[in-house]
Coordinates of C-alpha atoms in Angstrom, one line a residue:
Chain I
M11 CA 12.0 -19.3 22.9
T12 CA 15.1 -17.2 23.6
S13 CA 15.3 -14.6 21.0
G14 CA 19.0 -14.2 20.7
N15 CA 18.5 -10.4 20.4
E16 CA 20.0 -9.6 23.8
Q17 CA 23.4 -8.7 22.6
K18 CA 22.2 -6.6 19.7
G19 CA 20.6 -3.2 19.9
T20 CA 22.1 -2.2 23.1
T21 CA 25.2 -0.5 21.5
P22 CA 25.2 3.0 22.9
M23 CA 25.8 6.1 20.8
T24 CA 24.4 5.1 17.5
T25 CA 23.1 7.6 15.0
T26 CA 19.4 7.9 14.4
A27 CA 18.3 6.7 11.0
I28 CA 14.6 7.3 11.5
D29 CA 13.4 10.1 13.6
V30 CA 9.6 10.7 14.0
R31 CA 8.3 13.4 16.3
G32 CA 4.7 14.2 17.1
L33 CA 3.4 12.7 13.9
R34 CA -0.3 13.2 13.2
K35 CA -2.4 12.1 10.3
S36 CA -6.1 11.9 9.8
Y37 CA -8.4 10.9 6.9
G38 CA -11.3 13.2 7.1
A39 CA -12.7 13.0 10.6
K40 CA -10.8 9.7 11.4
L41 CA -7.7 10.2 13.3
V42 CA -5.2 7.6 12.2
L43 CA -1.9 8.8 13.8
D44 CA -2.1 10.7 17.1
D45 CA 1.2 12.2 18.2
V46 CA 3.5 9.3 17.3
D47 CA 7.2 9.5 18.4
L48 CA 9.7 6.9 17.1
A49 CA 13.5 6.8 16.9
V50 CA 15.3 4.0 15.1
S51 CA 19.1 3.8 15.4
A52 CA 21.1 3.1 12.3
G53 CA 21.8 -0.5 11.6
T54 CA 19.0 -1.9 13.9
V55 CA 15.7 -3.5 13.4
T56 CA 12.6 -1.9 14.9
A57 CA 9.2 -3.6 14.7
L58 CA 6.0 -1.6 14.7
L59 CA 3.6 -4.0 16.3
G60 CA -0.1 -3.5 16.2
P61 CA -3.5 -4.8 14.9
N62 CA -5.1 -3.8 11.7
G63 CA -6.0 -0.2 11.6
A64 CA -3.5 0.8 14.3
G65 CA -1.7 3.1 11.9
K66 CA 1.3 1.0 11.0
T67 CA 1.0 1.3 7.2
T68 CA 0.2 5.0 7.5
T69 CA 3.4 5.5 9.4
V70 CA 5.4 3.6 6.8
H71 CA 3.7 5.5 4.0
I72 CA 4.6 8.8 5.5
L73 CA 8.2 7.8 6.1
S74 CA 8.5 6.6 2.5
T75 CA 7.0 9.9 1.1
L76 CA 3.8 8.3 -0.2
L77 CA 1.7 10.3 2.2
R78 CA 2.1 13.8 3.7
P79 CA 1.7 14.1 7.5
D80 CA -0.8 16.6 8.9
G81 CA 1.5 17.5 11.7
G82 CA 4.8 16.7 13.4
T83 CA 8.0 15.8 11.6
A84 CA 9.6 12.7 10.2
A85 CA 13.1 12.4 8.9
V86 CA 15.1 9.6 7.4
N87 CA 18.9 9.8 7.5
G88 CA 18.4 13.5 8.4
C89 CA 16.2 14.3 5.3
D90 CA 12.8 15.6 6.1
V91 CA 10.1 13.6 4.3
V92 CA 8.1 16.7 3.4
R93 CA 10.9 19.2 2.7
D94 CA 13.3 16.9 1.0
P95 CA 11.4 13.9 -0.3
D96 CA 13.9 13.1 -3.0
G97 CA 16.7 13.0 -0.4
V98 CA 14.6 10.4 1.4
R99 CA 13.8 8.5 -1.7
A100 CA 17.4 8.2 -2.6
V101 CA 18.2 6.2 0.5
I102 CA 15.1 4.2 1.2
G103 CA 13.4 1.0 0.0
L104 CA 9.9 -0.1 0.7
T105 CA 8.3 -3.5 0.4
G106 CA 4.7 -3.2 1.2
Q107 CA 2.0 -5.7 2.0
F108 CA 0.6 -5.4 -1.5
S109 CA 3.1 -6.6 -4.0
A110 CA 4.8 -3.8 -5.9
V111 CA 5.9 -5.7 -8.9
D112 CA 5.1 -5.4 -12.6
K113 CA 2.9 -8.4 -13.2
L114 CA 3.2 -8.1 -17.0
L115 CA 7.0 -8.5 -17.0
T116 CA 9.3 -11.4 -16.0
G117 CA 11.2 -11.4 -12.7
E118 CA 14.4 -10.5 -14.5
E119 CA 12.8 -7.7 -16.4
N120 CA 11.4 -6.3 -13.1
L121 CA 14.8 -6.2 -11.6
L122 CA 16.4 -4.7 -14.7
L123 CA 13.7 -2.0 -14.6
M124 CA 14.7 -1.1 -11.1
A125 CA 18.4 -1.1 -12.0
R126 CA 17.7 1.3 -14.8
L127 CA 15.6 3.6 -12.7
R128 CA 18.4 3.6 -10.2
H129 CA 20.9 4.4 -13.0
L130 CA 23.3 1.7 -12.2
G131 CA 24.6 1.5 -15.8
A132 CA 24.2 -1.4 -18.2
K133 CA 27.1 -3.5 -16.9
R134 CA 26.5 -3.1 -13.1
S135 CA 22.7 -3.6 -13.7
K136 CA 23.4 -7.0 -15.2
T137 CA 25.7 -8.2 -12.5
R138 CA 23.5 -6.8 -9.7
V139 CA 20.4 -8.4 -11.2
A140 CA 22.2 -11.8 -11.5
E141 CA 23.4 -11.4 -8.0
L142 CA 19.9 -10.8 -6.6
L143 CA 18.3 -13.6 -8.6
E144 CA 20.9 -15.9 -7.1
Q145 CA 20.5 -14.6 -3.6
F146 CA 16.7 -14.8 -3.6
D147 CA 16.6 -18.2 -5.3
L148 CA 14.8 -16.9 -8.4
V149 CA 17.3 -18.0 -11.0
E150 CA 15.1 -20.7 -12.5
A151 CA 12.0 -18.4 -12.6
A152 CA 13.9 -15.4 -13.9
R153 CA 12.6 -15.5 -17.4
K154 CA 9.1 -16.6 -16.6
P155 CA 6.1 -14.3 -16.4
L156 CA 5.0 -13.4 -12.8
A157 CA 1.7 -15.1 -13.3
T158 CA 3.6 -18.4 -12.7
Y159 CA 5.1 -17.2 -9.4
S160 CA 4.0 -18.4 -6.0
G161 CA 3.1 -15.8 -3.3
G162 CA 6.5 -16.4 -1.6
M163 CA 8.4 -16.0 -4.9
Q164 CA 6.6 -12.7 -5.6
R165 CA 7.4 -11.4 -2.1
R166 CA 11.0 -12.4 -2.6
L167 CA 11.1 -10.6 -6.0
D168 CA 9.4 -7.6 -4.4
L169 CA 12.1 -7.4 -1.8
A170 CA 14.9 -8.0 -4.3
M171 CA 13.6 -5.1 -6.3
T172 CA 13.8 -2.9 -3.2
L173 CA 17.4 -4.0 -2.7
V174 CA 18.7 -3.3 -6.2
A175 CA 20.3 -0.1 -5.2
T176 CA 21.3 -1.3 -1.7
P177 CA 19.2 1.3 0.3
S178 CA 20.4 2.1 3.8
V179 CA 16.9 2.2 5.3
I180 CA 14.3 -0.4 4.4
F181 CA 10.6 -0.4 5.3
L182 CA 8.9 -3.8 5.4
D183 CA 5.2 -3.5 5.7
E184 CA 3.9 -6.8 7.0
P185 CA 6.6 -8.7 5.0
T186 CA 5.4 -12.2 5.9
T187 CA 1.6 -11.8 5.9
G188 CA 0.1 -14.5 3.8
L189 CA 3.3 -16.5 3.5
D190 CA 3.6 -20.2 4.4
P191 CA 5.9 -21.0 7.3
R192 CA 8.8 -22.0 5.0
S193 CA 8.6 -18.7 3.0
R194 CA 8.3 -16.9 6.3
H195 CA 11.5 -18.3 7.6
T196 CA 13.3 -17.5 4.3
M197 CA 12.1 -13.9 4.6
W198 CA 13.3 -13.8 8.2
D199 CA 16.7 -15.0 7.1
I200 CA 16.8 -12.4 4.4
V201 CA 16.0 -9.6 6.9
R202 CA 18.7 -10.9 9.3
G203 CA 21.2 -10.8 6.4
L204 CA 20.3 -7.2 5.6
V205 CA 20.9 -6.1 9.2
A206 CA 24.2 -8.0 9.3
D207 CA 25.2 -5.8 6.4
G208 CA 24.3 -2.7 8.3
T209 CA 20.9 -1.8 6.9
T210 CA 18.4 -0.1 9.1
V211 CA 15.0 -1.9 9.0
L212 CA 11.6 -0.7 10.2
L213 CA 9.1 -3.6 9.9
T214 CA 5.5 -3.7 10.7
T215 CA 3.8 -6.9 11.9
Q216 CA 0.7 -8.2 13.7
N217 CA 2.7 -11.1 15.0
L218 CA 4.6 -10.8 18.3
A219 CA 6.6 -13.9 17.6
E220 CA 7.9 -12.3 14.4
A221 CA 8.8 -9.0 16.1
D222 CA 10.5 -11.1 18.9
E223 CA 12.4 -13.1 16.3
L224 CA 13.7 -10.1 14.3
A225 CA 13.6 -6.9 16.2
D226 CA 16.0 -5.1 18.5
R227 CA 13.2 -2.9 19.7
I228 CA 9.5 -3.1 19.4
A229 CA 7.0 -0.2 19.4
V230 CA 3.4 -1.2 20.0
L231 CA 1.0 0.9 18.0
D232 CA -2.7 1.0 18.9
G233 CA -5.3 3.4 17.7
G234 CA -2.7 5.7 16.2
R235 CA -0.7 6.0 19.4
I236 CA 2.5 4.3 20.6
V237 CA 1.3 2.5 23.8
A238 CA 4.6 0.8 24.6
E239 CA 8.2 0.7 23.4
G240 CA 11.2 -1.3 24.4
T241 CA 13.2 -4.4 23.7
P242 CA 11.3 -7.7 23.1
D243 CA 12.2 -8.8 26.6
E244 CA 11.1 -5.6 28.3
L245 CA 7.8 -5.9 26.4
K246 CA 7.3 -9.5 27.3
R247 CA 7.7 -8.7 30.9
L248 CA 4.6 -6.6 30.7
V249 CA 2.7 -9.7 29.6
P250 CA 1.7 -12.2 32.3
G251 CA 0.2 -14.6 29.8
G252 CA 3.0 -17.2 29.5
H253 CA 2.6 -20.6 31.1
I254 CA 3.3 -24.3 30.9
R255 CA 0.4 -26.7 31.0
L256 CA 1.0 -30.2 32.3
R257 CA -1.5 -33.0 32.0
F258 CA -1.5 -36.1 34.2
A259 CA -2.9 -39.5 33.9
D260 CA -5.0 -39.5 37.1
A261 CA -6.1 -37.4 40.0
A262 CA -3.5 -38.9 42.3
A263 CA -0.7 -37.8 40.1
L264 CA -2.3 -34.4 39.8
D265 CA -2.5 -34.1 43.6
A266 CA 1.2 -35.1 44.0
A267 CA 2.3 -32.8 41.3
S268 CA 0.4 -29.9 42.6
R269 CA 2.2 -30.3 45.9
V270 CA 5.6 -30.4 44.2
L271 CA 4.9 -27.3 42.1
D272 CA 3.4 -25.1 44.7
E273 CA 3.1 -22.0 42.4
S274 CA 0.9 -23.9 39.9
A275 CA -2.9 -23.6 39.4
R276 CA -5.0 -26.7 39.3
D277 CA -7.5 -27.7 36.6
D278 CA -9.2 -30.7 38.2
A279 CA -11.6 -31.4 35.3
G280 CA -8.7 -31.4 32.8
L281 CA -6.3 -33.2 35.2
A282 CA -3.9 -30.5 34.4
L283 CA -1.6 -28.0 36.1
T284 CA -0.8 -24.5 34.9
V285 CA 2.7 -23.2 35.8
P286 CA 3.5 -19.6 35.1
S287 CA 6.4 -19.1 32.8
H288 CA 7.8 -16.4 30.6
G289 CA 8.7 -18.8 27.9
G290 CA 12.2 -19.5 29.1
V291 CA 13.7 -23.0 29.0
R292 CA 14.8 -22.7 32.6
A293 CA 11.3 -22.5 34.0
L294 CA 10.3 -25.5 32.0
R295 CA 13.4 -27.5 33.1
T296 CA 12.9 -26.6 36.7
A297 CA 9.4 -27.8 36.7
L298 CA 10.3 -31.0 35.0
D299 CA 13.3 -31.7 37.2
R300 CA 11.1 -31.3 40.3
L301 CA 8.5 -33.7 38.9
D302 CA 11.3 -36.2 38.0
A303 CA 12.6 -36.0 41.5
A304 CA 9.2 -36.9 42.8
A305 CA 9.0 -39.7 40.2
L306 CA 5.8 -38.2 38.6
E307 CA 5.0 -39.0 35.0
V308 CA 3.7 -36.2 32.8
D309 CA 1.1 -37.3 30.3
D310 CA 1.2 -34.3 28.1
L311 CA 2.9 -30.9 28.0
S312 CA 2.1 -27.7 26.2
I313 CA 3.8 -24.3 26.3
H314 CA 1.7 -21.2 26.0
T315 CA 3.7 -18.2 25.0
P316 CA 2.3 -14.7 25.1
D317 CA 1.0 -13.5 21.7
L318 CA -0.2 -10.2 20.4
D319 CA -3.5 -10.7 22.1
D320 CA -1.8 -11.0 25.5
V321 CA 0.4 -8.0 24.9
F322 CA -2.7 -6.0 23.9
F323 CA -4.6 -7.1 26.8
A324 CA -1.8 -6.1 29.1
L325 CA -1.3 -2.8 27.5
T326 CA -4.8 -1.6 26.6
G327 CA -7.1 -3.8 28.8
R328 CA -9.0 -4.8 25.7
L329 CA -9.3 -8.5 24.9
D330 CA -9.4 -8.5 21.2
A331 CA -6.4 -7.3 19.4
K332 CA -7.6 -8.1 16.0
G333 CA -10.6 -5.7 15.7
T334 CA -10.1 -2.2 16.7
E335 CA -13.5 -0.9 15.8
S336 CA -14.8 0.4 19.1
Chain L
M16 CA 9.7 21.2 -16.7
T17 CA 10.6 20.8 -13.0
A18 CA 7.2 19.5 -12.4
T19 CA 8.4 17.2 -9.7
T20 CA 8.9 20.0 -7.3
A21 CA 5.9 22.0 -8.3
Q22 CA 4.4 22.3 -4.8
R23 CA 7.7 21.8 -2.9
P24 CA 10.9 23.6 -2.5
P25 CA 13.5 22.3 -4.9
A26 CA 15.4 19.1 -3.9
P27 CA 19.1 19.6 -3.4
G28 CA 20.2 17.3 -6.2
A29 CA 19.9 19.4 -9.3
A30 CA 21.8 16.7 -11.1
R31 CA 18.7 14.5 -10.9
Q32 CA 17.0 16.6 -13.6
S33 CA 19.3 15.0 -16.2
H34 CA 17.7 11.7 -15.5
V35 CA 14.2 12.7 -16.6
V36 CA 14.8 11.8 -20.2
A37 CA 16.6 8.5 -19.3
D38 CA 13.7 7.6 -17.0
A39 CA 11.1 8.5 -19.5
L40 CA 12.8 6.1 -22.0
T41 CA 13.0 3.4 -19.4
M42 CA 9.3 3.8 -18.8
L43 CA 8.6 3.8 -22.6
H44 CA 10.6 0.6 -22.9
R45 CA 8.4 -0.9 -20.1
N46 CA 5.2 0.2 -21.8
L47 CA 6.3 -1.2 -25.2
L48 CA 7.1 -4.5 -23.6
H49 CA 3.6 -4.6 -22.1
M50 CA 2.2 -4.0 -25.6
V51 CA 4.3 -6.7 -27.2
R52 CA 3.7 -9.2 -24.4
Y53 CA -0.1 -8.5 -24.1
P54 CA -1.2 -7.3 -27.5
G55 CA -4.9 -7.8 -26.9
L56 CA -5.7 -4.1 -26.2
S57 CA -3.3 -2.9 -28.9
V58 CA -4.8 -5.1 -31.6
F59 CA -8.2 -3.8 -30.7
T60 CA -7.0 -0.2 -30.9
I61 CA -5.2 -0.8 -34.2
V62 CA -7.6 -3.1 -36.0
G63 CA -10.9 -1.5 -34.8
P64 CA -10.5 1.6 -37.0
V65 CA -9.7 -0.4 -40.1
V66 CA -13.0 -2.3 -39.6
L67 CA -14.8 1.1 -39.2
L68 CA -13.2 2.4 -42.4
L69 CA -14.4 -0.6 -44.4
F70 CA -17.8 -0.3 -42.8
F71 CA -18.2 3.4 -43.7
V72 CA -16.9 3.0 -47.2
F73 CA -18.7 -0.2 -48.2
V74 CA -21.9 0.1 -46.2
F75 CA -22.7 3.8 -45.9
G76 CA -20.3 5.1 -48.5
G77 CA -22.5 4.8 -51.6
T78 CA -25.3 6.8 -50.1
L79 CA -23.3 9.3 -48.1
G80 CA -21.0 10.0 -51.0
A81 CA -23.9 10.6 -53.3
G82 CA -25.1 13.3 -50.9
L83 CA -21.8 15.2 -50.9
P84 CA -22.1 18.6 -52.6
G85 CA -21.0 18.5 -56.3
V86 CA -20.6 14.7 -56.5
D87 CA -22.1 12.6 -59.3
P88 CA -24.3 10.0 -57.4
A89 CA -22.9 7.3 -59.6
G90 CA -19.4 7.8 -58.2
G91 CA -20.6 8.2 -54.6
R92 CA -18.5 5.5 -53.0
A93 CA -15.3 6.6 -54.6
A94 CA -15.9 10.2 -53.6
Y95 CA -16.7 9.2 -50.1
V96 CA -13.4 7.3 -49.6
E97 CA -11.6 10.6 -50.3
Y98 CA -13.9 12.5 -48.0
V99 CA -14.1 10.2 -45.0
L100 CA -10.5 9.0 -44.8
P101 CA -9.2 12.0 -42.9
G102 CA -12.1 11.6 -40.5
I103 CA -11.3 8.0 -39.9
L104 CA -7.7 8.8 -39.3
L105 CA -8.8 11.2 -36.5
L106 CA -11.3 8.7 -35.2
T107 CA -8.3 6.3 -34.9
I108 CA -6.4 8.7 -32.8
A109 CA -9.5 9.6 -30.7
G110 CA -10.1 5.8 -30.2
S111 CA -6.6 5.2 -29.0
A112 CA -7.3 7.4 -26.0
G113 CA -9.5 4.7 -24.7
G114 CA -6.7 2.2 -24.8
T115 CA -4.4 4.7 -23.2
A116 CA -6.8 5.4 -20.4
T117 CA -7.3 1.7 -19.7
T118 CA -3.6 0.9 -19.6
V119 CA -2.9 3.9 -17.3
A120 CA -5.8 3.0 -15.0
M121 CA -4.5 -0.6 -14.9
D122 CA -1.1 0.6 -14.0
M123 CA -2.3 3.0 -11.3
A124 CA -4.0 0.0 -9.7
E125 CA -0.7 -1.9 -9.6
G126 CA 1.5 -1.6 -6.6
I127 CA 4.4 -0.9 -8.9
T128 CA 3.2 2.7 -9.3
A129 CA 3.4 3.3 -5.6
R130 CA 6.9 1.8 -5.7
F131 CA 7.8 4.4 -8.4
R132 CA 6.7 7.1 -6.1
T133 CA 9.0 6.0 -3.3
M134 CA 11.9 6.2 -5.8
A135 CA 13.7 9.3 -6.9
I136 CA 12.1 9.3 -10.4
S137 CA 10.5 12.3 -12.0
R138 CA 6.7 12.1 -12.0
A139 CA 6.8 13.5 -15.5
A140 CA 9.0 10.5 -16.6
V141 CA 6.4 7.9 -15.4
L142 CA 3.6 9.6 -17.3
A143 CA 5.8 10.4 -20.4
G144 CA 6.4 6.7 -20.7
H145 CA 2.7 6.1 -21.1
V146 CA 2.3 9.0 -23.4
L147 CA 5.2 8.1 -25.7
G148 CA 4.2 4.4 -25.8
N149 CA 0.6 5.1 -26.6
T150 CA 1.5 7.8 -29.2
I151 CA 3.6 5.3 -31.0
Q152 CA 0.7 2.8 -30.9
A153 CA -1.7 5.5 -32.3
I154 CA 0.7 6.3 -35.1
I155 CA 1.0 2.6 -36.1
A156 CA -2.8 2.5 -36.1
V157 CA -3.0 5.6 -38.3
A158 CA -0.4 4.2 -40.7
L159 CA -2.4 1.0 -41.0
V160 CA -5.7 2.8 -41.7
L161 CA -4.0 4.9 -44.3
G162 CA -2.5 1.9 -46.0
V163 CA -5.9 0.2 -46.2
G164 CA -7.4 3.5 -47.4
L165 CA -4.8 3.5 -50.2
L166 CA -5.7 0.0 -51.2
I167 CA -9.5 0.8 -51.4
G168 CA -9.1 3.9 -53.6
F169 CA -7.9 6.8 -51.4
R170 CA -5.8 8.9 -53.8
P171 CA -4.0 11.8 -52.0
T172 CA -2.6 14.6 -54.1
A173 CA 0.0 15.7 -51.6
G174 CA 3.6 16.3 -52.6
P175 CA 6.5 15.4 -50.2
I176 CA 6.2 18.6 -48.2
E177 CA 2.5 18.2 -47.6
W178 CA 3.0 14.6 -46.6
I179 CA 5.7 15.6 -44.1
A180 CA 3.4 18.4 -42.8
A181 CA 0.5 16.0 -42.5
A182 CA 2.6 13.4 -40.8
G183 CA 3.9 16.0 -38.3
L184 CA 0.5 17.2 -37.6
I185 CA -0.9 13.7 -37.0
V186 CA 2.0 13.0 -34.6
L187 CA 1.3 16.2 -32.7
I188 CA -2.5 15.5 -32.5
A189 CA -1.8 11.9 -31.3
Y190 CA 0.6 13.2 -28.7
A191 CA -2.0 15.8 -27.4
I192 CA -4.9 13.4 -27.4
T193 CA -2.8 10.8 -25.6
W194 CA -2.0 13.2 -22.8
L195 CA -5.7 13.7 -22.4
G196 CA -6.2 9.9 -22.4
V197 CA -3.5 9.6 -19.7
A198 CA -5.3 12.1 -17.6
M199 CA -8.7 10.4 -18.1
G200 CA -7.1 7.0 -17.1
M201 CA -5.7 8.6 -13.9
Q202 CA -9.0 10.2 -13.1
A203 CA -10.9 6.9 -13.4
K204 CA -11.9 5.2 -10.2
S205 CA -11.4 1.8 -11.6
V206 CA -10.1 0.0 -14.7
E207 CA -13.6 -0.8 -15.8
T208 CA -14.7 2.8 -15.9
A209 CA -11.4 4.1 -17.4
S210 CA -12.6 4.1 -21.0
N211 CA -15.9 6.0 -20.3
W212 CA -14.5 9.5 -20.6
P213 CA -12.5 8.7 -23.7
L214 CA -15.6 7.3 -25.2
L215 CA -16.8 10.9 -25.3
L216 CA -13.7 11.8 -27.4
M217 CA -14.8 9.1 -29.9
F218 CA -18.0 11.1 -30.6
L219 CA -16.2 14.2 -31.5
P220 CA -15.0 13.1 -35.0
F221 CA -18.7 12.3 -35.8
L222 CA -19.8 15.7 -34.6
S223 CA -17.3 17.4 -37.0
S224 CA -16.8 17.7 -40.7
G225 CA -15.3 14.2 -40.7
F226 CA -18.2 12.2 -42.0
V227 CA -20.6 14.7 -43.5
P228 CA -20.2 18.4 -44.2
T229 CA -21.2 20.5 -41.3
E230 CA -23.6 22.5 -43.5
S231 CA -25.9 19.5 -43.5
M232 CA -26.4 19.6 -39.7
P233 CA -29.0 21.4 -37.7
Q234 CA -28.0 24.9 -36.5
G235 CA -26.9 24.2 -32.9
M236 CA -24.9 21.1 -33.9
Q237 CA -23.4 23.0 -36.8
W238 CA -22.1 25.7 -34.4
F239 CA -20.6 23.0 -32.1
A240 CA -19.0 21.2 -35.0
Q241 CA -17.4 24.4 -36.2
Y242 CA -15.8 25.2 -32.9
Q243 CA -14.6 21.9 -31.6
P244 CA -11.0 20.8 -32.1
F245 CA -11.7 17.8 -34.4
T246 CA -13.0 20.0 -37.2
P247 CA -9.7 21.9 -37.7
F248 CA -7.8 18.6 -37.1
I249 CA -9.7 17.0 -39.9
E250 CA -9.8 20.0 -42.2
A251 CA -6.1 20.4 -41.9
V252 CA -5.3 16.8 -42.6
R253 CA -7.7 16.7 -45.5
G254 CA -6.3 20.0 -46.9
L255 CA -2.7 18.7 -46.7
L256 CA -3.4 15.3 -48.2
L257 CA -6.1 16.2 -50.8
G258 CA -5.5 19.9 -51.5
T259 CA -8.9 21.1 -50.3
P260 CA -8.8 24.7 -49.0
L261 CA -6.9 24.9 -45.7
G262 CA -8.0 28.3 -44.4
G263 CA -6.7 28.8 -40.9
S264 CA -7.2 25.2 -40.0
V265 CA -3.5 24.2 -39.6
A266 CA -2.8 27.0 -37.1
L267 CA -6.0 26.3 -35.3
A268 CA -5.2 22.6 -35.1
I269 CA -1.7 23.3 -33.7
G270 CA -3.2 25.7 -31.2
W271 CA -5.7 23.0 -30.1
C272 CA -2.9 20.5 -29.8
V273 CA -1.0 22.8 -27.4
V274 CA -4.1 23.4 -25.3
L275 CA -5.0 19.7 -25.1
A276 CA -1.5 18.6 -24.4
V277 CA -0.8 21.2 -21.7
G278 CA -4.3 20.6 -20.2
G279 CA -3.8 16.8 -20.2
Y280 CA -0.3 17.1 -18.7
A281 CA -1.4 19.5 -15.9
W282 CA -4.5 17.3 -15.2
S283 CA -2.4 14.1 -15.0
M284 CA 0.3 15.6 -12.8
A285 CA -2.2 16.9 -10.4
I286 CA -3.9 13.5 -10.0
Y287 CA -0.6 11.6 -9.9
E288 CA 0.4 12.9 -6.6
R289 CA -2.7 11.9 -4.7
K290 CA -3.7 8.8 -6.6
S291 CA -0.9 6.3 -6.4
V292 CA -1.2 5.2 -2.7
R293 CA -3.3 2.2 -2.2

């Protein structure tokens, strides 16, 4: 479960691509964003993590000029979203959780439409569209109507449309929600590729594992406020929930093991031991080495890594991260 | 027409303005593709009025024609073809607003419209694509109705100049009504209700001099018929094609077109801003 993100995102002195200060927004009496601050360095990935209704999509919509904030400021590449929306629009791309594709056209026509609206010129449009079809594995489906596309294909097309003009800042609003594991991994690879090319990405997700996998920094949004912000590791340190669960064949083995692993908690009914761990391989190996040394057989092993629920519990003291209705 | 920046200080890129026309044509291309790919709604808009024409001429025509002032009851149907055709042409245009509103409402419900808003495209261009596409469709429908009319005995007396003037006026009316249809489609809360408002437009040709002379109507209705836009529209088209007295109807019709087009444009633009976020 190492994220491989340690070496990234710590480069000092980068320019700020997204700068949000004191952002507020309410719908009628309902306060959706309450004094949100956020800074994203150019060329990095920041994940906005939070449950439904936390204000993730609202933040993204304000940053992509779809909504006007009630207060505070938001700037993308130095352009203010309210005062210079066209400046923002020229550099951004948004792929939302609802697919923003033209369902009455084919995949190729959708991409060509974007190329024309970005004024690439006939020749460059053609090459760019061919390039994207290739890159997103849509060549075979290019001339087929979107009705025949799977969810994953539509999402890939959606993102490809966002990338026609190679925007420098990309917003991905829950890019993998509703995708099967394979499509999810494809999407992750695409995001990694974008960042490798120097694109700044702000992605929203409900899934800590996804944020962990992709992001240099994570901002946890709850009830319209940023309740925590940091690298994935910093954030995970806030969460005590990770542990390894080891099950044994009989009570004697359990007794012996519990003596070997003195920091563990016993579950006599389940013949199991729970060893605290932060998901690292080392903790697991240490535990197993010590059991090996004592010649103890482990019947079954499971690893529990902290998920969004655990993060939420640690940060807000509430058990349920999924429903925010209080 | 810097409508993009109506409530905001101007964007720094003044060069962007030059893209409005190109973007509008791109959007037109998209809407025409939709019509060709999914012709159901278009066919209904185009064929519906032809059916109505045949209906009015062959079912009601004999009786209604016989009641027209100064018409020999024996030649009622032939006289009624002449009388009713301009009304049916305008009914065709009014009816196309329903299709326009439906396509616009469908489009607004699509995520693609929100995507357009995150791109540096003029708002006017997005709407203009709808307006141009649907105007073209309305004109095709009008041409078809006119063709069928000629087949069943409509005999215009117009010379080349009158034909050109009539064609120009019809294009202008179609353009104005389509802007209104776009606004109504944007206003609609759902695709299902999108054609409710335009349905009211469909009644206007009936409450005008299109199907029976206004003199035959009760007082209040007569007053309404005289002052609503479809009466000058129909009178002007009828006068140009058949040589009936024009009076001031052409100027009045053009005036109404300007009012409706500007009104529909302003209405659409105002809703566009707040409507396209899901």
